[in-house]
XYZ file of C-alpha atoms in Angstrom:
403
model
C -51.518 76.771 31.711
C -50.307 76.657 35.314
C -46.784 75.804 34.207
C -46.834 75.901 30.432
C -47.161 72.250 30.211
C -50.575 70.534 30.229
C -49.199 67.051 30.589
C -48.801 65.770 33.907
C -48.234 62.423 35.650
C -50.969 61.647 38.213
C -48.639 61.505 41.043
C -47.594 65.201 40.388
C -51.039 66.917 40.730
C -51.053 67.049 44.348
C -47.494 68.333 44.365
C -48.467 70.981 41.917
C -51.334 72.218 43.920
C -48.992 72.506 46.928
C -46.457 74.626 44.982
C -49.365 76.923 43.801
C -50.846 77.719 47.233
C -47.457 77.513 49.212
C -48.610 74.525 51.222
C -46.133 72.509 53.295
C -45.611 68.886 52.980
C -45.102 68.516 56.710
C -48.206 68.553 59.210
C -45.845 70.148 61.631
C -45.582 73.269 59.737
C -49.122 73.749 58.745
C -49.816 76.613 61.245
C -46.961 78.634 59.838
C -48.056 77.883 56.233
C -51.686 78.944 56.910
C -50.328 82.211 58.773
C -48.358 82.991 55.702
C -51.420 82.542 53.486
C -53.425 84.987 55.353
C -51.081 87.738 54.166
C -52.112 87.126 50.667
C -55.474 88.687 51.126
C -54.170 92.020 49.673
C -53.596 90.410 46.335
C -57.453 89.348 45.812
C -59.221 91.235 43.099
C -61.753 93.755 44.296
C -64.159 92.945 41.367
C -64.230 90.468 38.538
C -63.625 93.241 35.943
C -60.143 93.615 37.442
C -59.297 90.190 36.335
C -58.004 89.095 32.734
C -60.545 87.092 30.582
C -59.478 83.522 30.123
C -60.402 80.966 27.485
C -61.252 77.325 27.862
C -57.823 76.418 26.388
C -56.180 78.274 29.342
C -57.376 75.600 31.886
C -56.988 72.524 29.662
C -55.107 69.718 31.301
C -54.145 66.053 30.507
C -53.266 63.836 33.244
C -51.886 60.220 32.964
C -52.400 57.479 35.240
C -50.022 54.681 33.820
C -51.616 51.611 35.287
C -50.286 49.456 32.398
C -46.758 50.738 31.947
C -45.988 51.586 35.688
C -46.934 48.329 37.527
C -45.493 49.519 40.600
C -48.307 52.223 40.632
C -50.964 49.431 40.232
C -51.237 48.269 43.651
C -52.670 51.484 45.235
C -55.435 51.236 42.683
C -56.184 47.322 42.914
C -59.081 45.696 44.705
C -58.795 41.864 46.037
C -60.773 40.946 42.863
C -58.177 42.432 40.561
C -60.329 45.331 39.361
C -59.673 49.041 39.819
C -60.686 50.678 43.063
C -63.262 53.330 41.798
C -62.704 55.499 45.146
C -59.242 56.112 44.060
C -60.529 57.460 40.692
C -62.807 59.696 42.444
C -59.847 61.058 44.469
C -57.879 61.883 41.308
C -60.848 63.483 39.600
C -61.302 65.825 42.829
C -57.557 66.762 42.665
C -57.719 67.353 38.923
C -60.837 69.529 39.162
C -58.953 71.847 41.719
C -55.991 72.141 39.600
C -57.900 72.885 36.516
C -59.558 75.864 38.484
C -56.263 77.012 39.469
C -55.041 76.898 35.858
C -58.039 79.063 34.885
C -57.133 81.616 37.536
C -53.254 81.456 37.016
C -51.551 84.831 37.241
C -47.859 84.565 36.174
C -46.970 87.918 38.313
C -47.830 86.026 41.613
C -45.541 83.608 43.202
C -48.506 82.032 44.914
C -52.265 82.133 44.567
C -54.345 83.973 47.123
C -57.466 81.837 46.214
C -58.587 78.913 48.220
C -60.348 76.795 45.615
C -62.456 74.003 46.947
C -65.112 71.531 45.794
C -68.575 72.527 46.333
C -70.534 69.983 44.219
C -70.064 66.973 42.196
C -72.867 67.580 39.829
C -72.657 64.276 38.170
C -70.208 61.491 37.049
C -71.736 59.359 34.278
C -69.985 56.080 33.563
C -70.323 54.100 30.351
C -69.614 50.880 32.328
C -72.271 48.872 30.778
C -69.890 48.995 27.606
C -66.577 49.685 29.211
C -64.769 48.031 32.303
C -61.884 49.770 33.987
C -58.896 47.432 33.584
C -56.070 47.336 36.110
C -53.377 46.821 33.524
C -54.117 49.517 30.977
C -53.089 53.121 31.045
C -55.747 55.880 31.921
C -55.835 59.438 30.682
C -57.764 62.361 32.178
C -58.484 65.486 30.333
C -60.422 68.432 31.292
C -60.874 72.168 31.304
C -63.273 74.989 32.779
C -66.508 75.110 30.909
C -68.362 77.832 32.769
C -67.762 80.480 35.392
C -69.812 82.736 37.629
C -68.363 85.595 39.607
C -66.976 83.262 42.466
C -67.754 79.762 41.085
C -66.166 77.507 38.521
C -67.544 74.625 36.586
C -64.920 71.900 35.280
C -65.612 69.015 33.225
C -63.383 66.136 32.943
C -63.175 63.103 30.666
C -61.669 59.614 31.381
C -60.522 57.404 28.968
C -58.311 54.061 28.864
C -55.806 52.714 26.335
C -56.914 49.257 25.151
C -56.397 47.565 21.708
C -54.285 50.338 20.539
C -56.712 53.108 21.006
C -58.235 55.103 23.938
C -61.991 54.191 24.636
C -64.264 56.473 26.836
C -64.994 55.548 30.329
C -66.627 58.493 31.998
C -67.374 62.120 32.074
C -67.527 64.285 35.316
C -68.657 67.663 36.053
C -67.464 69.454 39.264
C -68.427 72.865 40.621
C -65.730 74.792 42.494
C -65.608 77.724 44.679
C -63.041 80.221 45.221
C -62.628 81.662 48.703
C -59.974 84.077 50.388
C -56.890 82.732 51.703
C -58.514 82.090 55.231
C -61.544 80.295 53.513
C -63.975 82.718 55.172
C -65.556 84.520 52.303
C -66.035 84.301 48.481
C -63.300 85.603 45.964
C -63.677 86.687 42.491
C -62.368 84.421 39.447
C -61.489 85.226 36.035
C -64.210 85.638 33.486
C -64.336 83.111 30.655
C -64.973 83.911 27.070
C -65.876 81.067 24.782
C -64.072 80.958 21.442
C -66.289 79.819 18.621
C -69.670 77.957 18.425
C -68.594 74.588 20.105
C -67.330 76.381 23.128
C -70.368 78.663 23.255
C -72.594 75.666 23.279
C -70.515 74.202 26.173
C -70.698 77.603 27.959
C -74.499 77.478 27.665
C -74.807 73.956 28.855
C -72.936 75.151 32.051
C -75.630 78.032 32.244
C -78.257 75.480 32.054
C -76.633 73.123 34.473
C -76.697 76.189 37.083
C -80.380 76.777 36.476
C -81.157 73.034 36.614
C -79.409 72.933 40.223
C -81.264 75.962 41.324
C -84.657 74.377 40.181
C -83.764 71.044 42.042
C -82.888 72.751 45.119
C -86.309 74.685 45.058
C -88.211 71.371 44.719
C -86.220 69.460 47.331
C -88.426 67.392 49.490
C -86.641 68.971 52.701
C -88.570 72.297 51.476
C -91.652 71.369 49.746
C -94.353 68.597 49.712
C -94.111 65.826 47.125
C -96.039 66.056 43.849
C -99.387 64.691 43.351
C -98.024 61.722 41.591
C -95.328 61.087 44.186
C -98.002 61.272 47.004
C -99.994 58.517 45.199
C -96.881 56.403 44.949
C -96.185 56.621 48.718
C -100.061 55.818 49.477
C -99.807 52.800 47.198
C -96.703 51.605 48.966
C -98.498 51.836 52.135
C -101.423 50.108 51.004
C -99.290 47.204 49.714
C -98.067 46.580 53.212
C -101.297 46.488 55.196
C -102.055 43.248 56.741
C -105.320 41.913 55.162
C -106.082 39.954 58.206
C -106.186 42.846 60.666
C -106.903 45.874 58.087
C -105.014 48.158 60.699
C -102.946 51.128 60.025
C -100.397 49.750 62.427
C -100.300 46.183 61.336
C -97.648 46.130 58.472
C -96.496 43.075 56.248
C -93.635 42.794 53.914
C -94.849 42.090 50.419
C -92.897 39.276 48.459
C -89.517 39.890 47.184
C -88.787 42.997 49.430
C -86.821 44.425 52.180
C -87.889 47.060 54.798
C -85.839 50.208 54.325
C -84.844 50.075 57.928
C -83.028 46.816 57.210
C -80.924 48.113 54.262
C -78.430 50.341 56.043
C -74.834 50.242 56.756
C -72.480 52.495 58.812
C -68.901 53.369 59.310
C -66.766 55.699 61.243
C -63.447 57.548 60.226
C -60.977 59.260 62.458
C -59.757 62.106 60.149
C -55.826 62.084 60.581
C -53.515 64.520 59.025
C -52.317 62.108 56.193
C -55.795 62.844 54.397
C -55.434 66.620 54.553
C -55.818 68.855 51.473
C -53.599 71.883 50.667
C -55.568 73.846 53.160
C -55.114 71.543 55.968
C -58.752 70.103 56.005
C -59.757 66.675 55.073
C -59.437 66.102 51.424
C -62.622 66.175 49.543
C -61.649 63.035 47.447
C -60.904 60.957 50.623
C -64.463 61.837 51.713
C -65.842 60.649 48.460
C -63.666 57.494 48.279
C -64.890 56.455 51.864
C -68.624 57.172 51.052
C -68.380 55.369 47.643
C -66.783 52.192 49.460
C -69.484 52.146 52.047
C -72.256 52.617 49.503
C -70.860 49.919 47.364
C -70.636 47.441 50.402
C -74.134 48.281 51.184
C -75.348 47.641 47.775
C -73.460 44.461 47.673
C -74.877 43.321 50.850
C -78.360 44.347 49.702
C -78.159 42.616 46.239
C -76.155 39.459 47.269
C -73.800 40.224 44.360
C -70.904 42.516 43.599
C -72.709 45.672 42.081
C -71.397 47.805 39.074
C -71.408 51.754 39.479
C -73.630 53.304 37.065
C -73.485 56.967 38.150
C -72.320 59.323 40.930
C -75.005 62.292 41.364
C -75.287 65.597 43.151
C -72.600 65.431 45.852
C -72.946 68.536 47.946
C -70.075 69.621 50.286
C -71.829 71.619 52.838
C -69.107 72.159 55.284
C -65.226 71.399 55.428
C -64.022 68.469 57.704
C -61.225 69.411 60.244
C -58.261 67.297 60.997
C -59.077 65.239 64.026
C -62.744 64.954 63.337
C -64.776 61.940 63.898
C -66.583 61.262 60.597
C -69.800 59.240 60.778
C -70.821 57.820 57.463
C -74.502 56.292 57.076
C -75.358 54.319 53.960
C -79.033 53.769 52.999
C -80.582 51.832 50.038
C -83.346 54.222 49.420
C -84.820 52.976 46.122
C -84.627 49.931 43.691
C -85.792 49.225 40.115
C -85.310 46.113 38.409
C -81.669 45.224 38.694
C -80.619 48.873 39.871
C -79.902 49.977 43.394
C -79.945 53.666 44.487
C -77.741 54.352 47.647
C -77.828 57.630 49.740
C -74.743 58.126 51.927
C -74.954 60.878 54.526
C -71.803 61.950 56.335
C -71.547 64.130 59.494
C -68.782 65.099 61.919
C -69.323 64.423 65.555
C -67.854 66.483 68.327
C -67.441 64.137 71.395
C -66.782 67.193 73.759
C -70.103 69.117 72.696
C -71.935 65.905 71.595
C -73.041 68.052 68.461
C -73.528 66.398 64.991
C -73.133 68.410 61.892
C -73.867 67.294 58.266
C -70.868 67.834 55.888
C -71.976 65.806 52.656
C -74.695 64.006 51.244
C -73.672 61.392 48.531
C -75.955 59.684 45.800
C -74.782 56.573 43.990
C -76.483 54.243 41.300
C -75.519 50.742 41.103
C -76.628 47.785 39.013
C -76.491 44.064 39.698
C -76.294 41.134 37.324
C -79.869 40.020 38.486
C -83.156 41.417 39.781
C -82.751 42.984 43.379
C -85.457 43.069 46.042
C -87.937 45.988 46.250
C -87.096 48.420 49.033
C -90.115 49.422 51.154
C -90.517 52.410 53.319
C -92.512 52.243 56.664
C -92.300 55.869 58.057
C -92.895 59.239 56.410
C -89.366 60.049 56.701
C -88.364 56.805 54.980
C -90.906 57.536 52.238
C -89.211 60.989 51.464
C -86.020 59.092 51.087
C -87.499 56.767 48.737
C -89.005 59.552 46.738
C -85.685 61.519 46.707
C -83.992 58.198 45.587
C -86.381 57.647 42.756
C -85.649 61.354 41.615
C -82.112 60.736 41.503
C -82.326 57.370 39.594
C -84.765 59.053 37.068
C -82.187 61.752 36.480
C -79.407 59.016 36.017
C -81.631 56.979 33.582
C -82.274 60.306 31.507
C -78.687 61.151 31.021
């Protein structure tokens, strides 16, 4: 445990993280605090073998979000429609995943941790929302622990439940992949090995190994690297044939099929100026803030497209490609990329824009699956690039359905 007590109030998670790394609560002190962290490099392990083996129990944490018993906390989490802002839940999950990882690497002999642990990937967040809503007046409990480690990476799994009718009911499960870096966040750093205790933990650990293999396989088959499969090529050609104008029979003359929308018309964009208030313990923009903003834009896009307030089904494969600096201009682009029945698959792309150099750099790609209470229009691509977005959206949707 980080402090010998796994029970935490949600408001104390970020404070505990600041204590662990020695981060200042004042933005004006950030340069001095970061300079002091550089000196911690000498405390880093030269190999993983130097570090003590940890168990899953060592990183177990339980965090309470008392929406029911502390009404004054509720407003931060409320929507206009008196439902819970899921973007806020994403922020809490991100902070908890970092704290779980620091619990795993905790060294009681060190006053401050020399590691910079950051989110690399949100593998999946599956919600049981078709059976369970998130109620704004009932307490929430998060539990989680490390389930797998590599040499410099950590997989943390979390479970969220809500107290209702005298018992806690399952709401979602989340899997985050974290990476450990040196104090300057420039190179990878070793983390403690993990030893499963018993058959159940061994099974959980092997699931982590399988998740890693699956991620490598999906990356290798990315449409940004290789051509679509034969089946996918047939899908694209069928979409093209369905949009040909029978009156002209021309490659350039396209018509929209009934109950359909062009992909070009299913976009929504946003801009955020990244202020110090949204910084993490390493004085970069907090990953949970990025997830919240992307989710809210994606939700608004799905709402506009479907004409109804959508429900979130799953969050899948959020990749953190590079950190976002304080003061950055963050551009968010949301695109409905696939639909099926009453489901809407949304992709949100985020990038930082430097107004002085005019350069754009991708920071994140987010994938959200929403459902509507009625059938939604079919989304139809027109260009080859849009067709690849369509196929990528279909792949993510199929993964969600199979979970």
